[in-house]
Structure formats: C-alpha cells, structure tokens
Amino acid sequence: MCGLSGIYAIDHQQSISAPVLKKMTDTIRHRGPDDEGYILINTQSQEYSHYHGHESSLEVKQMLPALPSYTKANLGLGFRRLAILDLSESGHQPMSIVSDDLHIVFNGEIYNYQELRTELKAHGCHFRSATDTEVILMAYRTWGQDCVQRFVGMWAFAIWDGKKRCLFCSRDRFGIKPFYYLYQDGMLYFASEIKQLNTLLNSPNLNNTMIWRSVKINAMLAYENETFWADITSLQPGYNLIVENGELSLAQYYQLDQSMFESFTGGFDRAVHEYRELFLDSIRLQMRSDVEVGSCLSGGMDSSAIVCAARPHTYKPLQTFSAYYDYDPALDERKWIQNIVDQTGSLSHLISPTAQDALEWFDQVTYYNDLPTGAGYASQYAVMKSAREHGVKVLLDGQGSDEITGGYGHSNYRYFADQLRKLQIGRFASEIQNSIKSQKAGKAAPMLAKIALSALLPESKLYDLEFRFYRFDPFNSDFVASCKDHPISGIKDIKASRLSNFLYNMMNVTSIQTLLHYEDRMSMANSVESRVPFLDHRLVEFAFSLPSRYKIKPPTNKYIHRMAMKDIVPDAIFNRKDKAIFSSPFYSTWMRGEFTAFIEHTFNSTAFRQRGIWNLPLIKQKWQSYLAGSNKDSEMLFNIVALETWYNKFVS
C-alpha cells in the first residue's frame, strides 16, 4: 500500500509544476516511507523521464536523475512506496512498460495477482518483477479498461497510455483505497488524500451540506463523491475516471447486482459451506505478502475468525493487536482475546490508550483523517501504532462483516418489517418473542415502534427521520440555510426486501464508506497496510444473494456468518452472546474527566464563538446538561468538538 499524486494539463497548452508535484507527494510520506519516485511526460511529443526522490534507495538514485525544478511536461506522476510485494528496486514506481508507452502509479493490492500472472504469461506477457503493479500494467495491455473486472483486491491507480493518449484511473469496487481529484484552470490534480489538494484550491469553498450531514449522522462522513470541500471530488467506488481527447469522463464498471439479491435457492447447510469456503479463500489470498502479516483482534466473532483462519498460512506465530480499557468492563475484551491467543498460539499485543494519549493524538489524528475524527480513534490509532512499532507492516481487520450479514441492530427492525409486509404474522409472533426476551427492560416498546416504521416507510424516509430527530442540531439558522441540497438524497429505495435495502445503503452510501476512510487513514498514518477480508467482492455478492432468514435468526444476528465460523473459532467465541463495541471511553468517562478542560477551552475560544455556524446557546445548554450527568447528547457534543478541531486545522 502506498500513496500517489498526479497533475495533468488536459488542454496540453500548459506545463505542470514539478515543485507542486513534489509537495503533493511529500505530503503523504507517511503512506510510503520506503521509496519515492516521479515521472514527467510530454503527452504531445511522448517524451518522458523517470526521476528519483530524496528517499529513493541508493540504487534508484544511481539509475535516475533528481526531479528538476522546471519542466515542459504537461503530465506528472508522483509516488510514495510502502514495500509489501517484491521488496527490491524492481517494485519502484512509477512503473513503465516502455515498449507500450504505459506508465502507472498504484496504491493497494491485487490479491489474485499470481493467478493473473500465470494467465497473462499464457498471453505472451513477460515479467521483470514479482509485483502486482506490473500485473496491472500487463492486464491493462492485454484486456484494456476491462482488466479491473478480473481483479480481486483493493486499488486506486492511474495509468497513462501513451499510444492512446489516455489517462485511465480506477478505484476498487467498495472504496477500500482512496482517490480524490480537483479540476481547475485546465489542470487535473489527483491524489490519495484530500490534504494533497486543499492547499491548491483557488477558492477554498466548503461543502456545508456535507458538513451538516456528517455531524448529524456519524456514518456519513464519506458520502458518494462529495468531500468537505466543494471543488474536491472523491472518485466513487466501482468507478473509472478517464481523460481522453481533452475530455474528462466517469464510467461505472461495478455495482452490486440487485437482481441477485436473495436469489440463492440452496439449503442452509450449502449456504454455510459456500460462505465458509469464500471466506477462507479470501484469507488465503490476503495472506500473500513479502513482509509479515498480523491481525487486529477485538475478541468478537469477526476478528477471531480472521485470526483463526489466518494462522495456518503463517510459518511463525501470528502477531495480534488489541485495545482495551480496564476501568470500563464494556470496553475490556481481554478474556475473549486470550481465548483466541490460546487456541492459535498467536503473539498478543495488548494496548490500553490513556486519556492523555487520546488528548495528545487528537490534533494529529484530525490531520491524518482529513475529516473530523470519530470517538473510536484512540483505540484504532493505538492498535496501528503498536503494529508498526513491532515491525508488522500488514494487518488484517474485520470491516464489512456487519454490512453484508446484518450485524447492526437496525437490521432486526428491517427483518421483522419484511415479515409484516409479507403478512407472515405467525412467524413474526414467534420470532419477535425471542428478540424481546433478549432486550433490556423497557426496550421492547421502542423496538416494536421502529419495526412498524420500517414496515411503513421507505429507507430514504427512515434516514430522513433519523437525520431530523436523532440528535439536536448544533448549527444556527444561517448555516442550515446555506445548505443547498437535501442532506441525505443519496439514500436509495431499491426494489428489494427492507433488510437488503438497508444493507445495500450501508455498503454504498452510509456505514462502510466512512469506516473504510478511517481504516485507511489510521493505518497509513502509521505506515501500515490494512486488509479487509470480508470485503472480497465474491463473498459480498454471495452474502447479498442469501435470503434474510439465513442472516438473522432472532435473537441472533449474522446467523450465516456465525454458523460458517463454527468449526473455525473456539466454542467460547462461537457461543458468546455479548460483544463490546470497538470504541473508547469518551462518552462515559473522558469527556467528564481529562477532556473537560479541552472541550471547555474549545467552546470558549474566540474562533469557536466567531465561527458563525454554531447555535451557541443551545450547545452551552447541552454541555451543562451532560456535565450534570445526562449522556443523551454526548455523541453530538463530541462531534462538535471534532468538527471545530477540523476547522482549526484546515480552514482557520
């Protein structure tokens, strides 16, 4: 995993700035401290030259000149490398196939690169490296832009095709790897992180609708193609960006096939077998690496399954990394973690971040995220930091399991809503009792009300209600009036069951995009590559093909996933009914303790009071109520502080 940057004068009338390209690339040194490289191309004459950077290896520096301060080129690509496959200089990027005038910068991993390499050799391709980067170039040369359909992996790349005079950029199916772009004054700038672009803006206009949405609903900090900056665009998952004949166009190459949702006709045992085999194959592919692979381990079903499945693919104990908080039982998973460690013989690293750690990291984590941070950042950052300190450059993590098999509580409401809509009254009456018995006292009535709403209203309307009423609105009327678009117009009402509709939006609009953003930034902040086996597209597609009753069997969520892991995880994990959230003690402890002074300083600061967007009296009232013991608005209060910190870092 690495980081890329690029500048292209599309009109061919301008030269690019080599110092700007260098600055863009230096900004993401944390993504790739192992190597640095550049290529400058005159797309009219087809002349090009490769250049080394300050942190290129001695061998690369001996082969290539230093990047000049002036160039007549109108296309430049920059790269920072985190060496994972083929650690030699053969993996240096930008990489070229000279005979075909093809040049690439690539961030990510193509897990099935070995199989593709064998297939491409049969097509007459000859390889000079053992990298997946070269496999992408050869695949593009052989199959053209359709090559992405053959990839199993995560990617963001840009290929310059000199023969066709075409810039071809692509982002993986689910947006595991980032790709942003800015087009102004005839120049296309593209990058791995927003911070590479926002300093280039002629007019740094903010996207207030995006800001409003993200604060009200945490799961929407990454949303469709929008960013917090009006003129910086995110290339959406499953899309290609193409520049040809002076025109920039977008082409969607992948989306979940809705016609296949809940189309599986086999029995449950067969579904369990196929799910397990796809999961194990995803693990097998994602263990491929020329450096050590470790894993996050929280003690729950997902990370436990990953560790147990990965162990046979290592020649030494798998290193695992876990965060815990001993003063909060809800956030202490050490008993369950030890169960997995004993089962697999893993080398466990336990990290317990303190409030002081979290306070010291708050500002820098905001910088790395390019977004207001979430309350779980202390745990995630600490785990990634520990991995790097112990020499582990690749970590497996469990993002995606909840989104494909119905792990969130709202999945239950949609599941029961489907029964009511299909008039399956007997089944509803039987299964709802199991769910009610598992609820805490006083939760049954709200649950039934949410089921009724889920049956009556489409998905878009449910999100609209959540947006309006779930949390108080901290913004003043002028700010709200400046938001031109409906904040959650991207929610889709598809022709599918209520549960499939909910999970589809989780994959495409809400939860997973934000989680993957944080996953990428927190791992790369520590020069660690994070891999997410549950988002192998083959497993995702199969999960969506399964009927709802295979995913939820009240009171058990993710039923297919649990049963598929029965022979993989220890019995104690398989039979576990509770699971702590992967978070930190912000809401329950830190905001009333070590963070109180920081929060009050933020609320009392001149910058905050003169920001011109906040409803200051309401925020003060909610803060005082929280200090008096009410946790109702703790999440929103944290979000306000996180957003103000972002403003101070990137705007003020």
C-alpha positions as a printed Julia matrix, in Angstrom:
652×3 Matrix{Float64}:
   0.0     0.0     0.0
   1.26    3.41   -0.87
   0.28    6.92   -1.92
   0.05    8.61   -5.28
  -0.18   12.07   -6.78
  -0.62   13.44  -10.26
  -1.02   16.62  -12.3
  -2.28   16.68  -15.89
  -2.66   19.77  -18.06
  -5.55   18.4   -20.06
  -5.52   21.19  -22.66
  -1.87   20.36  -23.49
  -1.18   24.11  -23.57
   0.38   24.38  -20.11
   3.32   22.85  -18.33
   2.87   21.37  -14.91
   4.78   22.5   -11.83
   7.33   19.93  -10.69
   7.64   21.58   -7.25
   3.88   21.32   -6.75
   4.01   17.64   -7.69
   6.87   17.16   -5.24
   4.97   18.92   -2.45
   1.85   16.83   -3.1
   3.94   13.66   -2.88
   5.88   14.76    0.21
   2.59   15.46    1.99
   1.86   11.73    2.1
   5.27   10.47    3.17
   3.53    8.55    5.96
   1.79    6.4     3.33
   5.08    5.25    1.85
   8.35    5.88    3.68
  10.24    3.13    1.8
  10.7     4.79   -1.6
   9.86    7.85   -3.67
   9.63    8.35   -7.43
   8.38   10.57  -10.24
   7.76   10.57  -13.97
   7.29   13.65  -16.17
   5.63   13.16  -19.55
   5.11   15.42  -22.54
   1.93   13.88  -23.9
   2.32   15.62  -27.26
   5.85   14.5   -28.09
   5.54   11.34  -25.94
   8.89   12.11  -24.35
   9.19   11.16  -20.69
  11.75   10.73  -17.94
  11.8     8.99  -14.56
  13.26   10.72  -11.51
  14.29    9.74   -8.02
  13.28   11.45   -4.8
  15.14   12.25   -1.59
  14.1     8.93   -0.02
  14.7     6.7    -3.01
  17.18    3.88   -2.47
  20.83    4.36   -3.4
  20.39    2.01   -6.36
  17.43    4.03   -7.68
  19.36    7.27   -7.18
  22.24    5.86   -9.19
  19.9     4.9   -12.03
  17.71    8.01  -12.16
  18.29   11.78  -12.02
  16.74   14.02   -9.37
  13.42   15.69  -10.05
  14.07   19.07  -11.72
  12.52   22.32  -10.51
  11.3    23.18  -14.02
   9.74   21.06  -16.75
   7.95   21.44  -20.06
   5.98   18.25  -19.36
   2.2    18.51  -19.1
   1.72   15.29  -17.1
   3.47   14.28  -13.92
   3.03   11.33  -11.58
   4.47   11.06   -8.07
   4.63    8.1    -5.73
   5.46    7.1    -2.15
   6.02    3.38   -1.61
   5.29    1.1     1.31
   7.07   -2.05    0.12
   4.89   -5.15    0.59
   5.46   -7.32   -2.52
   8.85   -7.67   -4.23
  10.88   -5.53   -1.84
  13.6    -4.94   -4.43
  14.03   -1.88   -6.64
  12.02   -3.76   -9.28
   8.95   -2.57   -7.38
   9.88    1.09   -7.76
   7.1     3.35   -9.02
   6.09    4.99  -11.26
   6.46    1.78  -13.28
   6.55    1.65  -17.08
   6.25   -0.78  -19.96
   8.49    1.1   -22.36
   7.52   -0.86  -25.48
   3.85    0.0   -25.0
   4.32    3.52  -23.59
   2.36    2.58  -20.45
   3.08    4.17  -17.08
   1.4     3.56  -13.72
   1.18    4.68  -10.11
  -0.77    2.21   -7.98
  -1.92    2.13   -4.36
  -3.35   -1.12   -3.0
  -3.04   -4.86   -3.5
  -4.3    -7.21   -6.2
  -4.6   -10.39   -4.17
  -5.08  -12.73   -7.13
  -2.02  -11.35   -8.92
  -0.32  -14.75   -9.04
  -3.23  -16.36  -10.88
  -3.46  -13.38  -13.24
   0.28  -13.51  -13.83
   0.02  -17.15  -14.94
  -2.88  -16.28  -17.24
  -1.04  -13.3   -18.71
   2.07  -15.37  -19.38
  -0.13  -17.62  -21.49
  -0.99  -14.48  -23.48
   2.7   -13.89  -24.14
   3.46  -11.39  -21.38
   6.97  -11.33  -19.92
   7.56  -10.01  -16.41
  10.65   -8.36  -14.94
   9.38   -8.09  -11.36
   7.32  -10.08   -8.86
   4.91   -7.2    -8.18
   1.18   -6.91   -8.58
   1.82   -3.45  -10.06
   3.33   -5.0   -13.17
   0.41   -7.44  -13.32
  -1.98   -4.47  -13.54
   0.02   -2.95  -16.39
   0.12   -6.24  -18.29
  -3.57   -6.83  -17.61
  -4.38   -3.38  -19.0
  -2.21   -4.03  -22.05
  -3.99   -7.36  -22.63
  -7.61   -6.61  -21.7
  -7.82   -2.83  -21.77
 -10.03   -0.99  -19.31
 -11.99   -4.19  -18.63
  -8.96   -5.5   -16.74
 -10.44   -4.22  -13.47
 -13.23   -6.8   -13.72
 -10.61   -9.53  -13.2
  -9.05   -8.08  -10.06
  -9.68   -9.42   -6.57
  -8.36   -6.75   -4.28
  -8.23   -3.1    -3.33
  -6.84   -0.41   -5.55
  -6.56    3.17   -6.68
  -4.34    3.7    -9.69
  -3.61    5.95  -12.65
  -2.27    4.63  -15.96
  -1.01    6.84  -18.77
  -1.5     5.1   -22.12
   0.8     6.96  -24.49
  -0.36    5.16  -27.62
  -4.0     6.05  -26.99
  -3.1     9.33  -25.29
  -5.47    8.38  -22.5
  -5.26    8.76  -18.73
  -7.08    5.83  -17.12
  -7.75    5.95  -13.38
  -9.67    3.43  -11.3
 -10.88    2.84   -7.75
 -11.79   -0.56   -6.31
 -15.35   -1.87   -6.05
 -16.08   -0.84   -2.46
 -13.74    2.12   -1.97
 -11.16    0.46    0.27
  -8.45    2.65   -1.26
  -8.97    6.41   -1.74
  -8.73    8.55   -4.87
  -9.53   12.29   -4.97
  -9.34   14.83   -7.75
  -9.56   18.56   -8.39
 -10.04   20.17  -11.8
  -9.33   23.87  -12.15
  -7.75   26.19  -14.73
  -7.32   23.36  -17.22
  -5.37   21.27  -14.71
  -6.43   17.93  -13.26
  -4.87   17.19   -9.89
  -5.38   13.76   -8.33
  -4.21   12.25   -5.08
  -4.59    9.65   -2.34
  -5.55   12.16    0.35
  -7.52   15.39    0.45
  -4.7    17.27    2.2
  -2.68   17.0    -1.02
  -5.32   19.04   -2.84
  -6.99   21.52   -0.49
  -3.97   23.85   -0.44
  -4.19   24.09   -4.26
  -7.74   25.45   -4.33
  -8.2    28.85   -5.96
 -11.33   29.36   -3.88
 -11.46   27.14   -0.79
 -15.26   26.9    -0.73
 -16.69   24.48    1.8
 -19.46   21.96    1.17
 -21.76   22.95    4.02
 -24.31   20.25    3.21
 -21.63   17.61    3.63
 -20.53   19.14    6.92
 -24.11   19.31    8.22
 -24.81   15.72    7.23
 -21.64   14.3     8.75
 -22.19   15.91   12.14
 -25.81   14.8    12.36
 -25.17   11.2    11.27
 -21.7     9.8    12.08
 -21.89    7.16    9.36
 -21.91    9.75    6.59
 -18.52   11.42    6.8
 -17.67    9.79    3.47
 -20.65   10.14    1.17
 -20.96    9.38   -2.55
 -18.48   11.6    -4.44
 -18.58   14.52   -2.0
 -15.94   15.89    0.34
 -15.92   18.77    2.83
 -14.52   20.93    0.0
 -16.94   21.97   -2.74
 -14.4    21.56   -5.55
 -12.57   18.41   -4.41
 -14.26   15.23   -5.57
 -13.92   11.64   -4.43
 -13.85    9.08   -7.22
 -16.67    6.8    -6.18
 -16.14    3.08   -5.53
 -16.58    0.98   -8.64
 -15.8     3.88  -10.98
 -13.12    4.68  -13.53
 -12.01    8.2   -14.4
 -10.87    8.63  -18.0
  -9.28   11.63  -19.71
  -9.13   11.34  -23.49
  -9.25   13.89  -26.3
  -9.31   16.7   -23.77
 -12.45   15.39  -22.08
 -12.84   14.03  -18.55
 -15.46   11.32  -18.09
 -16.57    8.87  -15.42
 -17.59    5.27  -16.08
 -19.13    2.91  -13.55
 -17.69   -0.56  -14.0
 -19.2    -2.22  -10.92
 -22.25   -2.17   -8.71
 -23.98   -4.83   -6.67
 -26.45   -6.66   -8.92
 -29.81   -6.06   -7.29
 -31.45   -8.77   -9.39
 -29.31  -11.31   -7.5
 -30.37  -10.17   -4.03
 -31.85  -13.06   -2.02
 -31.83  -15.27   -5.13
 -30.0   -18.21   -3.54
 -32.2   -21.32   -3.69
 -29.96  -23.83   -1.92
 -30.42  -25.08    1.61
 -28.87  -23.53    4.68
 -26.11  -26.16    5.02
 -25.0   -25.49    1.46
 -25.03  -21.75    2.12
 -22.87  -22.23    5.21
 -20.38  -24.31    3.23
 -20.12  -21.81    0.37
 -19.83  -18.83    2.72
 -17.06  -20.55    4.67
 -15.14  -21.51    1.54
 -15.31  -17.97    0.14
 -14.17  -16.53    3.47
 -11.26  -18.96    3.75
 -10.19  -18.25    0.18
 -10.27  -14.53    0.88
  -7.99  -15.1     3.87
  -5.68  -17.3     1.78
  -5.28  -14.59   -0.86
  -4.89  -11.75    1.62
  -2.11  -13.52    3.49
   0.11  -13.09    0.42
   2.94  -10.75    1.31
   6.71  -10.47    1.33
   6.55   -8.85    4.77
   4.96  -10.06    7.99
   1.16  -10.05    8.21
  -0.59   -9.58   11.56
  -4.17   -9.01   12.61
  -6.35   -6.77   14.71
  -8.12   -8.8    17.41
 -11.05   -7.47   19.41
 -12.36  -10.74   20.85
 -15.53  -10.78   18.77
 -16.6   -13.23   16.1
 -15.21  -11.32   13.11
 -11.63  -10.67   14.2
 -11.47  -14.06   15.95
 -12.47  -15.81   12.72
  -9.82  -13.89   10.8
  -7.05  -14.81   13.25
  -8.07  -18.48   13.4
  -8.32  -18.73    9.61
  -5.04  -16.91    9.04
  -2.94  -18.98   11.44
  -2.36  -21.95    9.07
  -0.89  -19.56    6.49
   1.97  -18.35    8.7
   5.25  -20.09    9.48
   5.52  -18.4    12.88
   3.03  -17.16   15.48
   0.65  -14.56   14.09
   1.05  -11.22   15.85
  -2.26   -9.76   17.04
  -3.02   -6.26   18.29
  -5.85   -5.35   20.65
  -7.03   -2.28   22.56
  -8.72   -2.47   25.96
  -9.72   -0.25   28.89
  -9.57   -1.98   32.28
 -11.72    0.6    34.07
 -14.67    0.05   31.71
 -15.89   -3.59   31.56
 -17.86   -2.8    28.39
 -14.57   -2.0    26.65
 -12.38   -4.76   28.08
 -12.19   -7.87   25.88
  -9.04   -9.43   27.3
 -10.78  -12.62   28.44
 -12.03  -13.32   24.92
  -8.79  -12.21   23.29
  -6.84  -14.64   25.46
  -9.16  -17.44   24.35
  -8.13  -16.87   20.74
  -4.47  -16.47   21.63
  -4.51  -19.8    23.47
  -6.29  -21.5    20.55
  -3.94  -20.21   17.86
  -0.65  -19.68   19.66
  -0.65  -16.07   18.5
   1.73  -13.46   19.85
  -0.63  -10.99   21.51
   0.0    -7.28   21.96
  -2.43   -5.56   24.34
  -2.64   -1.78   24.26
  -4.59    0.38   26.7
  -4.6     4.01   25.5
  -4.97    6.61   28.21
  -6.98    9.8    28.1
  -3.69   11.67   27.91
  -2.72    9.62   24.85
  -6.05   10.44   23.23
  -5.65   14.12   24.02
  -2.14   14.22   22.54
  -3.27   12.38   19.4
  -6.47   14.35   18.79
  -4.97   17.08   16.62
  -2.66   14.86   14.58
  -5.37   12.24   14.02
  -7.61   15.0    12.65
  -4.8    15.93   10.26
  -4.3    12.36    9.07
  -8.05   11.81    8.63
  -8.72   15.0     6.64
 -12.05   14.81    8.48
 -13.4    15.3    11.99
 -12.39   12.19   13.88
 -14.72    9.65   15.46
 -14.73    8.7    19.14
 -13.08    5.33   18.44
  -9.9     6.9    17.11
  -7.82    6.29   20.24
  -8.28    2.52   20.01
  -7.75    2.33   16.27
  -4.74    4.62   16.19
  -3.13    2.84   19.17
  -3.51   -0.58   17.53
  -1.99    0.58   14.23
   0.81    2.4    16.02
   1.67   -0.71   18.03
   1.77   -2.84   14.88
   4.3    -0.54   13.29
   6.41   -0.46   16.47
   6.54   -4.27   16.41
   7.63   -4.41   12.77
   4.29   -5.52   11.3
   3.51   -3.68    8.05
   0.28   -5.5     7.14
  -2.78   -6.0     9.36
  -6.0    -7.9     8.69
  -9.17   -6.28   10.03
 -12.87   -7.12   10.19
 -14.59   -4.21    8.42
 -17.57   -5.24    6.3
 -18.96   -8.26    8.11
 -21.81   -6.33    9.75
 -22.75   -4.69    6.45
 -23.04   -7.92    4.47
 -24.69  -10.21    7.03
 -26.87   -7.88    9.11
 -24.84   -7.19   12.21
 -26.32   -3.86   13.22
 -29.37   -3.51   15.47
 -31.35   -1.73   12.76
 -31.09   -4.92   10.69
 -33.57   -6.51   13.09
 -36.15   -3.8    12.5
 -35.94   -4.33    8.73
 -36.04   -8.1     9.12
 -39.27   -8.01   11.13
 -40.69   -5.29    8.88
 -40.35   -7.68    5.95
 -42.39  -10.27    7.82
 -45.17   -7.78    8.48
 -45.18   -6.6     4.87
 -45.45  -10.2     3.69
 -48.2   -10.87    6.27
 -46.11  -13.62    7.87
 -47.91  -12.97   11.13
 -47.36  -16.39   12.71
 -43.64  -16.31   12.09
 -43.45  -12.71   13.28
 -45.29  -13.54   16.52
 -42.98  -16.47   17.2
 -39.66  -14.8    16.41
 -40.39  -11.4    17.93
 -40.71  -13.06   21.32
 -37.13  -14.33   21.06
 -35.91  -10.81   20.31
 -37.95   -9.19   23.07
 -36.58  -11.67   25.62
 -33.06  -10.65   24.68
 -33.8    -6.92   25.1
 -33.15   -4.92   28.24
 -36.13   -3.81   30.29
 -38.07   -1.0    28.66
 -36.63   -1.62   25.17
 -39.49   -3.7    23.76
 -41.86   -0.82   23.02
 -39.27    1.31   21.15
 -38.24   -1.79   19.21
 -41.81   -2.5    18.1
 -42.28    1.14   17.11
 -39.14    1.05   14.95
 -40.29   -2.18   13.32
 -43.62   -0.54   12.48
 -41.89    2.49   10.97
 -39.58    0.22    8.97
 -42.61   -1.59    7.57
 -44.49    1.58    6.66
 -41.75    3.88    5.36
 -39.14    3.51    2.6
 -35.46    3.55    3.52
 -34.95    7.16    2.44
 -37.73    8.36    4.71
 -36.35    6.39    7.67
 -32.98    8.1     7.27
 -34.73   11.43    6.9
 -36.45   10.9    10.25
 -33.16    9.92   11.85
 -31.48   12.99   10.43
 -34.21   15.28   11.74
 -34.81   13.84   15.18
 -31.97   11.55   16.31
 -29.72   14.34   17.59
 -30.11   18.03   18.28
 -28.95   20.39   15.53
 -25.92   22.37   16.72
 -25.88   24.78   13.76
 -27.51   28.19   13.52
 -30.25   29.0    11.02
 -27.9    30.85    8.64
 -25.65   27.83    8.28
 -28.6    25.48    7.7
 -29.97   27.88    5.07
 -26.61   27.76    3.25
 -27.0    24.02    2.68
 -28.39   23.92   -0.85
 -29.18   20.25   -1.24
 -31.21   17.74    0.74
 -28.61   16.29    3.11
 -29.37   12.6     2.51
 -30.69   12.48   -1.04
 -28.23    9.68   -1.8
 -30.18    7.05    0.14
 -31.64    4.62   -2.37
 -35.05    2.93   -2.26
 -34.36   -0.19   -4.29
 -36.72   -2.99   -5.28
 -35.67   -5.46   -2.63
 -36.58   -6.55    0.87
 -36.34   -4.0     3.64
 -33.27   -5.8     5.02
 -31.47   -5.95    1.66
 -32.36   -2.29    1.08
 -30.83   -1.35    4.41
 -27.64   -3.37    3.85
 -27.32   -2.06    0.28
 -27.3     1.52    1.56
 -24.84    0.57    4.29
 -22.47   -0.67    1.6
 -22.99    2.14   -0.89
 -23.94    5.31    0.98
 -23.55    5.16    4.73
 -21.55    2.99    7.12
 -18.84    1.21    5.17
 -17.52    4.24    3.26
 -16.87    6.13    6.49
 -15.39    3.09    8.24
 -13.05    2.41    5.32
 -11.96    6.05    5.29
 -10.88    5.83    8.92
  -9.38    2.37    8.38
  -7.17    3.66    5.58
  -6.1     6.87    7.3
  -5.35    5.4    10.73
  -3.33    2.52    9.28
  -1.46    4.67    6.76
  -0.73    7.33    9.39
   1.48    4.61   10.89
   2.76    3.26    7.54
   0.73    0.08    7.95
  -1.35   -1.59    5.25
  -4.8    -2.67    6.39
  -6.6    -5.52    4.58
 -10.3    -6.32    4.97
 -11.09   -9.96    4.03
 -14.87   -9.6     4.44
 -14.92   -7.17    1.51
 -13.71   -9.67   -1.07
 -16.36   -8.96   -3.72
 -17.06  -12.66   -4.2
 -18.03  -13.01   -0.53
 -20.04   -9.77   -0.57
 -22.04  -10.84   -3.62
 -22.75  -14.25   -2.15
 -23.92  -12.75    1.15
 -26.34  -10.45   -0.68
 -27.71  -13.43   -2.61
 -28.81  -15.15    0.61
 -32.36  -14.89    1.97
 -32.91  -12.76    5.07
 -33.7   -15.79    7.22
 -30.13  -17.03    6.68
 -28.72  -13.75    8.01
 -30.97  -13.24   11.01
 -32.44  -15.9    13.27
 -33.82  -13.99   16.28
 -32.26  -13.17   18.6
 -29.07  -13.95   16.61
 -27.77  -11.51   14.01
 -25.26  -12.55   11.35
 -26.53  -16.11   11.66
 -24.95  -17.39    8.43
 -21.63  -15.87    9.45
 -21.76  -17.39   12.93
 -22.64  -20.87   11.66
 -19.96  -20.72    8.98
 -17.36  -19.97   11.65
 -18.43  -22.86   13.92
 -15.51  -25.09   13.01
 -13.06  -22.2    12.83
 -13.38  -20.29   16.12
 -13.28  -21.77   19.66
 -16.59  -22.8    21.22
 -16.39  -19.98   23.75
 -16.37  -17.39   20.96
 -18.98  -19.24   18.92
 -21.39  -19.38   21.88
 -20.77  -15.82   23.02
 -23.91  -13.67   23.16
 -22.48  -10.26   24.06
 -19.84   -8.22   22.3
 -18.28   -4.93   23.35
 -18.07   -2.19   20.75
 -14.7    -1.19   19.31
 -14.6     2.3    20.77
 -13.1     4.24   23.66
 -14.35    5.74   26.95
 -15.02    9.22   25.57
 -18.75    9.4    26.24
 -18.77    7.56   29.56
 -15.61    8.87   31.19
 -13.13   11.08   29.37
 -15.43   13.94   28.37
 -16.32   14.43   32.04
 -12.74   13.97   33.13
  -9.46   14.54   31.33
 -11.1    16.08   28.24
 -13.34   18.55   30.09
 -10.82   21.39   30.07
 -10.04   20.84   26.38
 -13.73   20.87   25.45
 -14.48   23.96   27.5
 -11.47   25.71   26.01
 -12.84   24.86   22.56
 -16.34   26.13   23.37
 -14.99   29.33   24.94
 -12.44   30.08   22.23
 -12.76   33.17   20.07
 -12.52   31.03   16.93
 -15.47   28.87   18.0
 -17.63   31.81   19.05
 -16.84   33.72   15.84
 -17.1    30.74   13.53
 -20.56   31.94   12.57
 -22.09   28.49   12.2
 -22.89   27.35   15.74
 -26.04   27.66   17.82
 -24.02   28.8    20.82
 -26.78   29.0    23.48
 -28.05   25.5    22.64
 -24.57   23.97   22.7
 -23.87   25.58   26.08
 -27.14   24.21   27.44
 -26.43   20.67   26.19
 -22.88   20.75   27.57
 -24.08   21.78   31.01
 -26.69   19.03   30.93
 -24.0    16.49   30.03
 -21.77   17.63   32.88
 -24.75   17.24   35.2
 -24.98   13.55   34.3
 -27.06   13.21   31.13
 -25.41   11.13   28.36
 -28.17   11.81   25.83
 -26.18   14.31   23.76
 -22.64   13.07   24.37
 -22.1    11.91   20.77
 -23.19   15.22   19.3
 -21.06   17.19   21.73
 -18.04   15.11   20.73
 -18.88   15.67   17.05
 -18.98   19.43   17.59
 -15.52   19.44   19.17
 -14.2    17.16   16.42
 -15.55   19.44   13.68
 -14.21   22.59   15.34
 -10.8    20.92   15.58
 -11.02   20.17   11.86
 -11.86   23.82   11.13
  -8.86   24.95   13.14
  -6.59   22.5    11.35
  -7.7    23.01    7.74
  -9.75   26.21    7.48
  -8.85   28.83   10.08
